[in-house]
Coordinates of C-alpha atoms in Angstrom, one line a residue:
Chain A
M1 CA 70.5 71.6 21.3
T2 CA 68.2 73.8 23.3
W3 CA 71.0 74.3 25.7
D4 CA 73.4 75.4 22.9
M5 CA 70.7 77.7 21.4
L6 CA 70.3 79.5 24.8
N7 CA 74.0 79.8 25.2
I8 CA 74.4 81.3 21.7
I9 CA 71.5 83.7 22.1
G10 CA 72.7 84.9 25.5
T11 CA 76.3 85.3 24.3
I12 CA 75.3 87.3 21.3
A13 CA 72.8 89.5 23.2
F14 CA 75.1 90.3 26.0
A15 CA 78.0 90.9 23.7
V16 CA 75.9 93.5 21.8
S17 CA 74.8 95.1 25.1
G18 CA 78.4 95.3 26.3
V19 CA 79.5 96.9 23.0
I20 CA 76.8 99.5 23.1
V21 CA 77.5 100.4 26.7
A22 CA 81.2 100.7 26.0
M23 CA 80.5 102.9 23.0
E24 CA 78.3 105.1 25.1
E25 CA 81.2 105.5 27.6
E26 CA 83.5 106.3 24.6
Y27 CA 85.8 103.4 25.3
D28 CA 88.3 102.6 22.5
I29 CA 88.0 99.6 20.2
L30 CA 89.8 97.2 22.5
G31 CA 87.8 98.5 25.5
V32 CA 84.7 97.7 23.4
Y33 CA 85.8 94.1 22.7
I34 CA 86.8 93.5 26.3
L35 CA 83.6 94.9 27.8
G36 CA 81.6 92.8 25.2
L37 CA 83.5 89.6 26.1
V38 CA 83.2 90.2 29.9
T39 CA 79.5 90.8 29.6
A40 CA 79.0 87.8 27.3
F41 CA 80.9 85.4 29.5
G42 CA 80.3 86.9 32.9
G43 CA 76.9 85.1 33.1
G44 CA 78.5 81.7 32.4
A45 CA 81.4 82.4 34.8
T46 CA 78.9 83.4 37.6
R47 CA 76.9 80.2 36.9
N48 CA 80.1 78.1 37.0
V49 CA 81.2 79.6 40.3
L50 CA 77.7 79.1 41.8
I51 CA 77.4 75.5 40.9
G52 CA 81.0 74.6 41.6
V53 CA 82.3 74.0 38.1
P54 CA 85.7 75.5 37.3
V55 CA 85.5 78.8 35.5
S56 CA 88.2 77.5 33.2
N57 CA 85.6 75.3 31.6
L58 CA 84.7 78.4 29.6
W59 CA 87.8 77.8 27.5
N60 CA 86.1 74.8 26.0
H61 CA 83.6 77.1 24.3
G62 CA 85.9 78.3 21.5
D63 CA 82.8 78.4 19.2
L64 CA 81.0 80.9 21.5
F65 CA 84.2 83.0 21.7
I66 CA 84.3 83.2 17.9
I67 CA 80.5 84.0 17.8
A68 CA 81.1 86.8 20.3
L69 CA 84.0 88.2 18.3
I70 CA 82.1 88.3 15.0
T71 CA 79.1 89.9 16.8
M72 CA 81.1 92.6 18.3
T73 CA 82.9 93.4 15.0
V74 CA 79.6 93.6 13.2
V75 CA 78.2 96.0 15.7
F76 CA 81.3 98.1 15.8
V77 CA 81.5 98.7 12.0
M78 CA 77.8 98.7 11.1
P79 CA 76.3 101.8 9.6
S80 CA 74.9 104.4 12.0
I81 CA 71.5 104.2 10.5
W82 CA 71.1 100.6 11.8
F83 CA 71.5 101.9 15.4
N84 CA 68.1 103.6 14.9
F85 CA 66.7 100.1 14.7
L86 CA 68.5 98.9 17.8
K87 CA 67.6 102.0 19.7
H88 CA 67.6 100.6 23.1
W89 CA 70.4 98.3 24.1
T90 CA 68.1 97.1 26.9
F91 CA 66.4 94.9 24.3
F92 CA 69.7 92.9 24.0
D93 CA 70.1 92.9 27.7
A94 CA 66.6 91.4 28.0
L95 CA 67.5 88.6 25.5
G96 CA 70.6 87.8 27.5
L97 CA 68.8 87.9 30.7
A98 CA 66.1 85.5 29.5
A99 CA 68.6 83.1 27.8
F100 CA 71.0 82.8 30.7
A101 CA 68.3 82.8 33.4
I102 CA 66.6 79.8 31.8
Q103 CA 69.9 78.0 31.3
G104 CA 71.0 78.6 34.9
A105 CA 67.7 77.4 36.2
L106 CA 67.8 74.3 34.0
Y107 CA 71.3 73.5 35.2
A108 CA 70.4 73.9 38.9
S109 CA 67.2 71.9 38.3
E110 CA 69.1 68.9 36.7
M111 CA 71.4 68.8 39.7
N112 CA 68.3 68.4 41.9
H113 CA 68.8 71.6 43.9
P114 CA 65.9 72.9 45.9
V115 CA 63.5 75.5 44.6
S116 CA 65.2 78.4 46.3
A117 CA 68.6 77.5 44.7
I118 CA 67.0 77.2 41.2
V119 CA 65.5 80.7 41.6
V120 CA 68.7 82.2 42.8
A121 CA 70.7 80.4 40.0
A122 CA 68.3 81.9 37.4
L123 CA 68.7 85.3 38.9
L124 CA 72.4 85.4 39.2
T125 CA 73.3 83.5 36.0
G126 CA 71.0 85.9 34.1
S127 CA 72.3 89.0 35.7
G128 CA 76.0 88.3 36.4
G129 CA 77.2 89.5 33.0
G130 CA 75.2 92.7 33.2
I131 CA 76.4 93.5 36.7
I132 CA 80.0 93.1 35.7
R133 CA 79.4 95.2 32.6
D134 CA 77.9 98.0 34.7
V135 CA 80.6 97.9 37.4
L136 CA 83.3 98.1 34.7
A137 CA 81.5 101.0 33.1
K138 CA 81.3 102.8 36.5
R139 CA 77.5 102.7 36.5
K140 CA 75.1 101.6 39.1
P141 CA 74.1 98.0 38.0
L142 CA 71.0 98.0 35.9
I143 CA 69.5 95.3 38.0
F144 CA 69.2 97.6 41.0
R145 CA 67.9 100.6 39.1
E146 CA 64.6 102.1 38.0
E147 CA 62.6 99.3 36.3
I148 CA 61.6 95.8 37.3
Y149 CA 64.4 93.6 36.1
A150 CA 65.3 90.7 38.4
M151 CA 61.7 89.6 39.0
W152 CA 61.3 88.2 35.5
A153 CA 64.4 86.1 35.8
M154 CA 63.2 84.8 39.2
L155 CA 59.7 84.0 37.8
G156 CA 61.5 82.1 35.0
G157 CA 63.4 80.1 37.6
L158 CA 60.3 79.4 39.6
A159 CA 58.5 78.1 36.4
I160 CA 61.4 75.7 35.7
A161 CA 61.6 74.7 39.4
Y162 CA 57.9 73.6 39.2
G163 CA 58.3 71.5 36.1
W164 CA 57.7 73.9 33.2
G165 CA 60.4 73.5 30.6
Q166 CA 60.4 69.7 30.0
E167 CA 59.5 70.3 26.3
P168 CA 61.5 72.6 24.0
W169 CA 58.4 74.6 23.1
Q170 CA 57.8 75.4 26.7
L171 CA 61.3 76.9 26.9
V172 CA 60.5 79.0 23.9
V173 CA 57.3 80.3 25.5
L174 CA 59.2 81.0 28.7
F175 CA 62.0 82.8 26.8
I176 CA 59.6 85.0 24.9
A177 CA 57.5 85.7 28.0
I178 CA 60.6 86.9 29.9
V179 CA 61.7 89.1 27.1
V180 CA 58.2 90.6 26.5
L181 CA 57.6 91.2 30.2
R182 CA 61.0 92.9 30.5
M183 CA 60.4 95.2 27.4
L184 CA 56.8 96.0 28.6
T185 CA 58.4 97.0 31.9
V186 CA 60.7 99.5 30.2
Y187 CA 58.0 100.7 27.9
F188 CA 55.4 101.4 30.6
G189 CA 57.9 102.3 33.3
W190 CA 56.7 99.7 35.7
R191 CA 58.4 99.8 39.0
L192 CA 58.6 97.7 42.1
P193 CA 57.9 99.3 45.5
R194 CA 60.9 100.9 47.2
R195 CA 61.4 102.7 50.4
K196 CA 63.4 105.8 50.9
L197 CA 65.7 106.4 53.8
K198 CA 67.1 109.7 54.7
S199 CA 70.8 109.0 54.9
Chain B
M1 CA 113.9 81.4 37.4
T2 CA 112.6 83.5 34.6
W3 CA 109.1 82.7 36.0
D4 CA 110.1 83.9 39.4
M5 CA 111.6 87.1 38.1
L6 CA 108.4 87.9 36.2
N7 CA 106.4 87.2 39.3
I8 CA 108.6 89.4 41.4
I9 CA 108.7 92.3 38.9
G10 CA 104.9 92.2 38.4
T11 CA 104.2 92.0 42.1
I12 CA 106.5 95.0 43.0
A13 CA 105.3 97.1 40.0
F14 CA 101.6 96.6 40.7
A15 CA 102.1 97.0 44.5
V16 CA 103.6 100.4 43.7
S17 CA 100.9 101.4 41.3
G18 CA 98.2 100.4 43.8
V19 CA 99.9 102.4 46.6
I20 CA 100.1 105.5 44.4
V21 CA 96.5 105.3 43.3
A22 CA 95.4 104.8 46.9
M23 CA 97.4 107.9 48.0
E24 CA 95.9 109.9 45.2
E25 CA 92.5 108.9 46.5
E26 CA 93.6 109.9 50.0
Y27 CA 93.0 106.4 51.4
D28 CA 94.5 105.8 54.9
I29 CA 97.6 103.7 55.5
L30 CA 95.7 100.4 55.7
G31 CA 93.7 101.3 52.6
V32 CA 97.0 101.9 50.9
Y33 CA 98.3 98.4 51.9
I34 CA 95.1 96.7 51.0
L35 CA 94.9 98.3 47.6
G36 CA 98.5 97.6 47.0
L37 CA 98.1 93.9 47.8
V38 CA 94.9 93.5 45.8
T39 CA 96.6 95.1 42.8
A40 CA 99.7 93.0 43.2
F41 CA 97.9 89.7 43.6
G42 CA 94.8 90.4 41.5
G43 CA 96.7 89.5 38.3
G44 CA 97.8 86.1 39.8
A45 CA 94.3 85.5 41.1
T46 CA 92.8 86.2 37.7
R47 CA 95.3 83.9 36.1
N48 CA 94.5 81.1 38.5
V49 CA 90.7 81.4 38.0
L50 CA 91.2 81.4 34.2
I51 CA 93.4 78.3 34.1
G52 CA 91.5 76.4 36.8
V53 CA 94.1 76.5 39.6
P54 CA 92.7 77.2 43.0
V55 CA 93.1 80.9 44.0
S56 CA 94.3 79.6 47.4
N57 CA 97.5 78.6 45.8
L58 CA 98.5 82.2 46.3
W59 CA 99.1 81.4 49.9
N60 CA 102.2 79.5 48.9
H61 CA 103.8 82.7 47.8
G62 CA 104.7 84.0 51.2
D63 CA 107.9 85.4 49.7
L64 CA 106.0 87.5 47.2
F65 CA 103.8 88.7 50.1
I66 CA 106.8 89.8 52.0
I67 CA 108.2 91.5 48.9
A68 CA 105.0 93.4 48.4
L69 CA 104.8 94.5 52.0
I70 CA 108.4 95.9 52.0
T71 CA 107.7 97.6 48.7
M72 CA 104.6 99.3 49.9
T73 CA 106.3 100.4 53.2
V74 CA 109.2 101.9 51.3
V75 CA 106.8 103.9 49.0
F76 CA 104.7 105.0 51.8
V77 CA 107.5 106.5 53.9
M78 CA 109.9 107.6 51.2
P79 CA 110.8 111.3 50.9
S80 CA 108.5 113.5 48.7
I81 CA 111.4 114.4 46.5
W82 CA 111.6 110.8 45.2
F83 CA 108.1 111.1 43.9
N84 CA 109.4 113.5 41.3
F85 CA 111.4 110.7 39.8
L86 CA 108.5 108.3 39.8
K87 CA 106.2 111.0 38.4
H88 CA 103.8 108.7 36.5
W89 CA 102.5 105.6 38.2
T90 CA 101.6 104.4 34.7
F91 CA 105.3 103.4 34.4
F92 CA 104.8 100.8 37.2
D93 CA 101.5 99.8 35.8
A94 CA 103.3 99.2 32.5
L95 CA 106.0 97.0 34.2
G96 CA 103.3 94.9 35.9
L97 CA 101.3 94.6 32.7
A98 CA 104.3 93.3 30.8
A99 CA 105.5 90.9 33.5
F100 CA 102.1 89.3 34.1
A101 CA 101.0 89.3 30.5
I102 CA 104.1 87.3 29.5
Q103 CA 103.7 85.0 32.5
G104 CA 100.1 84.4 31.7
A105 CA 100.8 83.7 28.1
L106 CA 103.7 81.3 29.0
Y107 CA 101.4 79.4 31.4
A108 CA 98.6 79.0 28.8
S109 CA 101.2 78.1 26.2
E110 CA 102.7 75.3 28.4
M111 CA 99.2 73.9 28.8
N112 CA 98.9 73.6 25.0
H113 CA 96.0 76.0 24.8
P114 CA 95.1 77.4 21.4
V115 CA 96.4 80.8 20.2
S116 CA 93.2 82.7 21.1
A117 CA 93.3 81.4 24.7
I118 CA 97.0 82.4 25.0
V119 CA 96.2 85.9 23.8
V120 CA 93.3 86.2 26.2
A121 CA 95.3 84.8 29.1
A122 CA 98.0 87.4 28.4
L123 CA 95.5 90.2 28.4
L124 CA 93.5 89.2 31.4
T125 CA 96.5 88.1 33.6
G126 CA 98.2 91.4 32.8
S127 CA 95.2 93.6 33.4
G128 CA 93.3 91.8 36.2
G129 CA 95.2 93.5 39.0
G130 CA 94.8 96.9 37.5
I131 CA 91.1 96.5 36.8
I132 CA 90.4 95.5 40.4
R133 CA 92.6 98.4 41.6
D134 CA 90.6 100.9 39.5
V135 CA 87.2 99.5 40.5
L136 CA 88.1 99.7 44.2
A137 CA 89.3 103.3 43.7
K138 CA 85.9 104.0 42.0
R139 CA 87.7 104.9 38.7
K140 CA 86.9 103.7 35.2
P141 CA 89.4 100.9 34.6
L142 CA 92.5 102.3 32.9
I143 CA 92.4 99.5 30.3
F144 CA 89.2 101.0 28.8
R145 CA 90.4 104.6 28.8
E146 CA 92.2 107.1 26.7
E147 CA 95.4 105.4 25.6
I148 CA 96.3 102.2 24.0
Y149 CA 96.8 99.7 26.7
A150 CA 95.5 96.2 26.1
M151 CA 97.0 95.8 22.6
W152 CA 100.5 95.5 23.9
A153 CA 99.6 92.7 26.2
M154 CA 97.8 90.9 23.4
L155 CA 100.7 91.4 21.0
G156 CA 103.0 89.9 23.7
G157 CA 100.6 86.9 24.0
L158 CA 100.6 86.5 20.2
A159 CA 104.4 86.5 20.1
I160 CA 104.6 83.8 22.7
A161 CA 101.8 81.8 21.0
Y162 CA 103.9 81.7 17.8
G163 CA 107.0 80.4 19.5
W164 CA 108.9 83.6 20.6
G165 CA 110.1 83.2 24.2
Q166 CA 111.8 79.8 24.2
E167 CA 115.0 81.6 25.3
P168 CA 115.3 83.8 28.3
W169 CA 116.8 86.7 26.2
Q170 CA 113.7 86.6 24.0
L171 CA 111.5 87.1 27.1
V172 CA 113.7 90.0 28.1
V173 CA 113.3 91.6 24.7
L174 CA 109.6 91.0 24.8
F175 CA 109.3 92.5 28.3
I176 CA 111.2 95.6 27.3
A177 CA 109.3 96.0 24.1
I178 CA 105.9 95.9 25.9
V179 CA 107.0 98.5 28.5
V180 CA 108.5 100.8 25.9
L181 CA 105.5 100.6 23.6
R182 CA 103.2 101.3 26.6
M183 CA 105.2 104.3 27.7
L184 CA 105.5 105.7 24.1
T185 CA 101.7 105.4 24.0
V186 CA 101.4 107.6 27.0
Y187 CA 104.0 110.0 25.9
F188 CA 102.7 110.5 22.4
G189 CA 99.0 110.1 23.3
W190 CA 98.5 107.3 20.8
R191 CA 94.9 106.2 20.6
L192 CA 92.9 103.4 19.1
P193 CA 89.9 104.2 17.0
R194 CA 86.7 104.5 18.8
R195 CA 83.1 105.2 17.8
K196 CA 80.8 107.6 19.6
L197 CA 77.2 106.7 20.3
K198 CA 74.6 109.3 21.3
S199 CA 73.1 107.7 24.3
Chain C
M1 CA 78.2 75.9 67.9
T2 CA 80.4 79.0 68.3
W3 CA 81.0 78.7 64.6
D4 CA 77.3 78.7 63.8
M5 CA 76.7 81.6 66.0
L6 CA 79.3 83.7 64.3
N7 CA 77.9 82.7 60.9
I8 CA 74.4 83.7 62.0
I9 CA 75.4 87.0 63.5
G10 CA 77.6 88.0 60.6
T11 CA 74.9 87.0 58.1
I12 CA 72.1 89.0 59.9
A13 CA 74.3 92.0 60.4
F14 CA 75.6 92.3 56.9
A15 CA 72.1 91.6 55.5
V16 CA 70.8 94.6 57.5
S17 CA 73.7 96.8 56.4
G18 CA 73.2 95.8 52.7
V19 CA 69.5 96.6 53.0
I20 CA 70.1 100.0 54.5
V21 CA 72.7 100.9 51.9
A22 CA 70.3 99.8 49.2
M23 CA 67.5 101.9 50.6
E24 CA 69.8 104.9 50.9
E25 CA 70.6 104.4 47.2
E26 CA 66.8 104.2 46.4
Y27 CA 67.1 100.7 45.0
D28 CA 63.8 98.9 44.5
I29 CA 62.6 96.0 46.7
L30 CA 64.4 93.3 44.7
G31 CA 67.6 95.4 44.6
V32 CA 67.3 95.6 48.3
Y33 CA 67.1 91.8 48.6
I34 CA 69.9 91.2 46.2
L35 CA 72.3 93.7 47.8
G36 CA 71.4 92.3 51.2
L37 CA 72.2 88.7 50.1
V38 CA 75.4 89.7 48.3
T39 CA 76.6 91.5 51.4
A40 CA 75.7 88.7 53.7
F41 CA 77.2 85.9 51.7
G42 CA 80.1 87.9 50.1
G43 CA 82.2 87.4 53.3
G44 CA 81.7 83.6 53.2
A45 CA 82.4 83.5 49.4
T46 CA 85.6 85.5 49.9
R47 CA 86.6 83.1 52.7
N48 CA 85.9 80.1 50.5
V49 CA 87.9 81.4 47.6
L50 CA 90.8 82.3 49.9
I51 CA 91.0 78.9 51.6
G52 CA 90.3 76.9 48.4
V53 CA 86.8 75.6 49.3
P54 CA 84.3 75.7 46.4
V55 CA 82.0 78.8 46.6
S56 CA 79.2 76.4 45.8
N57 CA 79.4 75.1 49.3
L58 CA 77.4 78.1 50.2
W59 CA 74.3 76.3 48.9
N60 CA 74.5 74.0 51.9
H61 CA 73.6 76.8 54.1
G62 CA 69.9 77.0 53.3
D63 CA 69.2 77.9 56.9
L64 CA 71.4 81.0 56.7
F65 CA 69.7 81.9 53.5
I66 CA 66.3 81.7 55.2
I67 CA 67.6 83.8 58.1
A68 CA 68.9 86.4 55.7
L69 CA 65.5 86.5 53.9
I70 CA 63.6 87.0 57.1
T71 CA 66.0 89.6 58.3
M72 CA 65.7 91.7 55.1
T73 CA 61.9 91.4 55.1
V74 CA 61.7 92.6 58.6
V75 CA 63.9 95.6 57.9
F76 CA 62.1 96.5 54.7
V77 CA 58.6 96.6 56.3
M78 CA 59.4 97.8 59.8
P79 CA 58.0 101.1 61.0
S80 CA 60.1 104.2 60.3
I81 CA 60.3 105.0 64.0
W82 CA 62.5 102.0 64.5
F83 CA 65.1 103.3 62.1
N84 CA 65.8 106.1 64.7
F85 CA 67.1 103.3 67.0
L86 CA 69.3 101.8 64.2
K87 CA 70.5 105.2 63.2
H88 CA 73.9 104.2 61.8
W89 CA 74.1 101.1 59.6
T90 CA 77.8 101.1 60.5
F91 CA 76.8 99.4 63.7
F92 CA 75.6 96.4 61.7
D93 CA 78.6 96.6 59.5
A94 CA 80.7 96.4 62.7
L95 CA 78.9 93.3 63.9
G96 CA 79.4 91.6 60.5
L97 CA 83.0 92.6 60.4
A98 CA 83.7 91.2 63.9
A99 CA 81.8 87.9 63.3
F100 CA 83.3 87.1 60.0
A101 CA 86.8 88.3 60.9
I102 CA 86.9 86.0 63.9
Q103 CA 85.5 83.1 61.9
G104 CA 87.9 83.6 59.0
A105 CA 90.8 83.7 61.4
L106 CA 89.7 80.5 63.2
Y107 CA 89.3 78.7 59.9
A108 CA 92.8 79.7 58.8
S109 CA 94.2 78.9 62.2
E110 CA 92.7 75.4 62.3
M111 CA 94.4 74.7 58.9
N112 CA 97.7 75.6 60.5
H113 CA 98.4 78.6 58.2
P114 CA 101.1 81.0 59.3
V115 CA 100.3 84.2 61.3
S116 CA 100.4 86.4 58.2
A117 CA 97.8 84.2 56.5
I118 CA 95.5 84.2 59.6
V119 CA 95.6 88.0 59.7
V120 CA 94.9 88.4 56.0
A121 CA 92.1 85.8 56.3
A122 CA 90.5 87.8 59.2
L123 CA 90.7 91.0 57.2
L124 CA 89.4 89.8 53.9
T125 CA 86.7 87.4 55.3
G126 CA 85.5 90.3 57.5
S127 CA 85.5 92.9 54.8
G128 CA 84.6 90.9 51.6
G129 CA 80.9 91.3 51.9
G130 CA 81.2 95.1 52.6
I131 CA 83.5 95.7 49.7
I132 CA 81.2 94.0 47.3
R133 CA 78.2 95.9 48.8
D134 CA 80.0 99.2 48.3
V135 CA 81.2 98.5 44.8
L136 CA 77.6 97.5 43.8
A137 CA 76.2 100.7 45.3
K138 CA 78.9 102.7 43.4
R139 CA 80.6 103.9 46.6
K140 CA 84.2 103.9 47.5
P141 CA 84.5 100.9 49.8
L142 CA 84.1 101.8 53.4
I143 CA 87.2 99.9 54.3
F144 CA 89.4 102.5 52.5
R145 CA 87.6 105.5 53.7
E146 CA 87.7 108.0 56.6
E147 CA 87.8 106.0 59.8
I148 CA 89.9 103.1 61.0
Y149 CA 88.2 99.9 59.9
A150 CA 90.5 97.2 58.8
M151 CA 92.9 97.4 61.8
W152 CA 90.4 96.0 64.2
A153 CA 89.8 92.9 62.0
M154 CA 93.5 92.4 61.7
L155 CA 94.1 92.8 65.5
G156 CA 91.4 90.1 65.9
G157 CA 93.2 87.9 63.6
L158 CA 96.5 88.5 65.4
A159 CA 94.9 87.6 68.7
I160 CA 93.6 84.3 67.4
A161 CA 96.9 83.6 65.7
Y162 CA 98.6 83.9 69.1
G163 CA 96.3 81.4 70.8
W164 CA 93.5 83.7 72.1
G165 CA 90.1 82.1 71.3
Q166 CA 90.5 78.5 72.5
E167 CA 87.6 79.1 74.9
P168 CA 84.2 80.3 73.8
W169 CA 84.2 83.2 76.4
Q170 CA 87.5 84.5 74.8
L171 CA 85.7 84.6 71.5
V172 CA 82.9 86.6 73.0
V173 CA 85.3 89.0 74.5
L174 CA 87.1 89.4 71.2
F175 CA 83.9 89.9 69.3
I176 CA 82.7 92.6 71.7
A177 CA 86.1 94.2 71.7
I178 CA 86.1 94.5 67.9
V179 CA 82.6 95.9 67.8
V180 CA 83.3 98.4 70.5
L181 CA 86.6 99.6 69.1
R182 CA 84.9 100.0 65.7
M183 CA 82.1 102.0 67.1
L184 CA 84.4 104.2 69.2
T185 CA 86.3 104.8 66.0
V186 CA 83.2 106.2 64.3
Y187 CA 82.2 108.1 67.4
F188 CA 85.5 109.9 68.0
G189 CA 86.4 110.1 64.4
W190 CA 89.7 108.3 64.9
R191 CA 91.9 108.1 61.8
L192 CA 94.9 106.3 60.6
P193 CA 97.8 108.4 59.2
R194 CA 97.6 109.0 55.5
R195 CA 99.7 110.7 52.9
K196 CA 98.5 113.0 50.2
L197 CA 99.8 112.9 46.7
K198 CA 99.2 115.7 44.2
S199 CA 98.0 113.8 41.2

């Protein structure tokens, strides 16, 4: 059940983020739907490729597909005034990141992979959809840009690798922690160190 | 046989479109060949990933590979005056879209997938090669841009999902319909609704 | 052993090239690590997809993963003065190209694939990591750009297809030849023919 909840939250959140990015790029309605779908299912596809499950298993999730379609339609037709409440699509990106990062880490953990694999699974499952979204919108992927992004997914993976997340409430705490840390990052403009190179 | 014809038409058409895009971007001769190949086989690779067939099955299509190589060579060396007849590479993109969309839909249909899967298979099989081509040419994928594009592939998938396409002549009609609708779209500048967001 | 050496050289070289590109794009430290990893393992992932081996087999290479992590850390913290010795990241890209091209060709050769498949395997295994790196850095892939790039990988594949490379010393010669030809290409600005199209 926890598993399904994470899948649903991640799917909805990434579908919304894909739709908003597509609208910012002035893509037409079908472009909006396609970018939303690709963002929503890109995380799952990345996870499947990484753990060796056929990508075609995604077809079994007709329910998630319907949920994504409804979500995208609602966002596309909803009154403009609501967008003032959404404001930053990064919030939805953060929800998707947290949901899929936890799910990817749980999956890798159940298959008894080593800690490093769990951390990488958390990172790539959580960020796969967003990377594909940004490449298709001809943007530099968010994960590489200004604010701290990937670290929270990796910390989530680390927590699960060391046994946190046996109980549902622990997963809820972890989920909220990742989302809050991600939003605080955006709000305060936290950054990781970088190093410039004259090219 | 119908199957093979669709494969050959799609391969040639997308190879040509890849070559023309590469020449527009001033890629060198090997860049031209690689972009042509990727565009021609990207649709098939996308289809294989979607339906759970190994991508390596593409190696069995040595004949298509040869056809693509000959096609690309002809386009690369042909006299400039011929390009005036080609004019818009979108025509070849339309041929590839129609051929692979129908083929993807037939494949999904034969595996008794639900209607939604058939429509998505038509869309992604038909557009996979073009999306990869545009990303590698650092363009916004055509499918998301100005004119109606994806809808014709999806309508083709829908037609096959509801039983059209049992007879070869029906597939021919469907193929011509998709190409004509796509070209009319470009000619008249038809557009789907979109919604702007101030970002 | 030869196999492992090629894997290690290719991984280190592409990790370095990914790190340098990421620093040129002013990505943060995690962006640097991710781009390095993707560049280093993209070649192997491409090879696995092409020959029908699950991408998840990459997880078995924990040692390469560690090597890549150490490499990236060293490059990220090393004194600026050292960068004057590196100068062009294309050198590392050339090392990676040579190592993975030879490895991909050997793999395809051992599976008794035809000459064309061996040449393509050399090309795509050698260039997969670099293409992914460039797309994620929002650049036009190097392989399509100014200088001759792909041809050396294909010549390497051709050499192996015709029996060169049975002895370790032959592989060493081939490896050095590809790197030297690639660097001479950059130094002298050799180019392949291209053809302009007014778009």
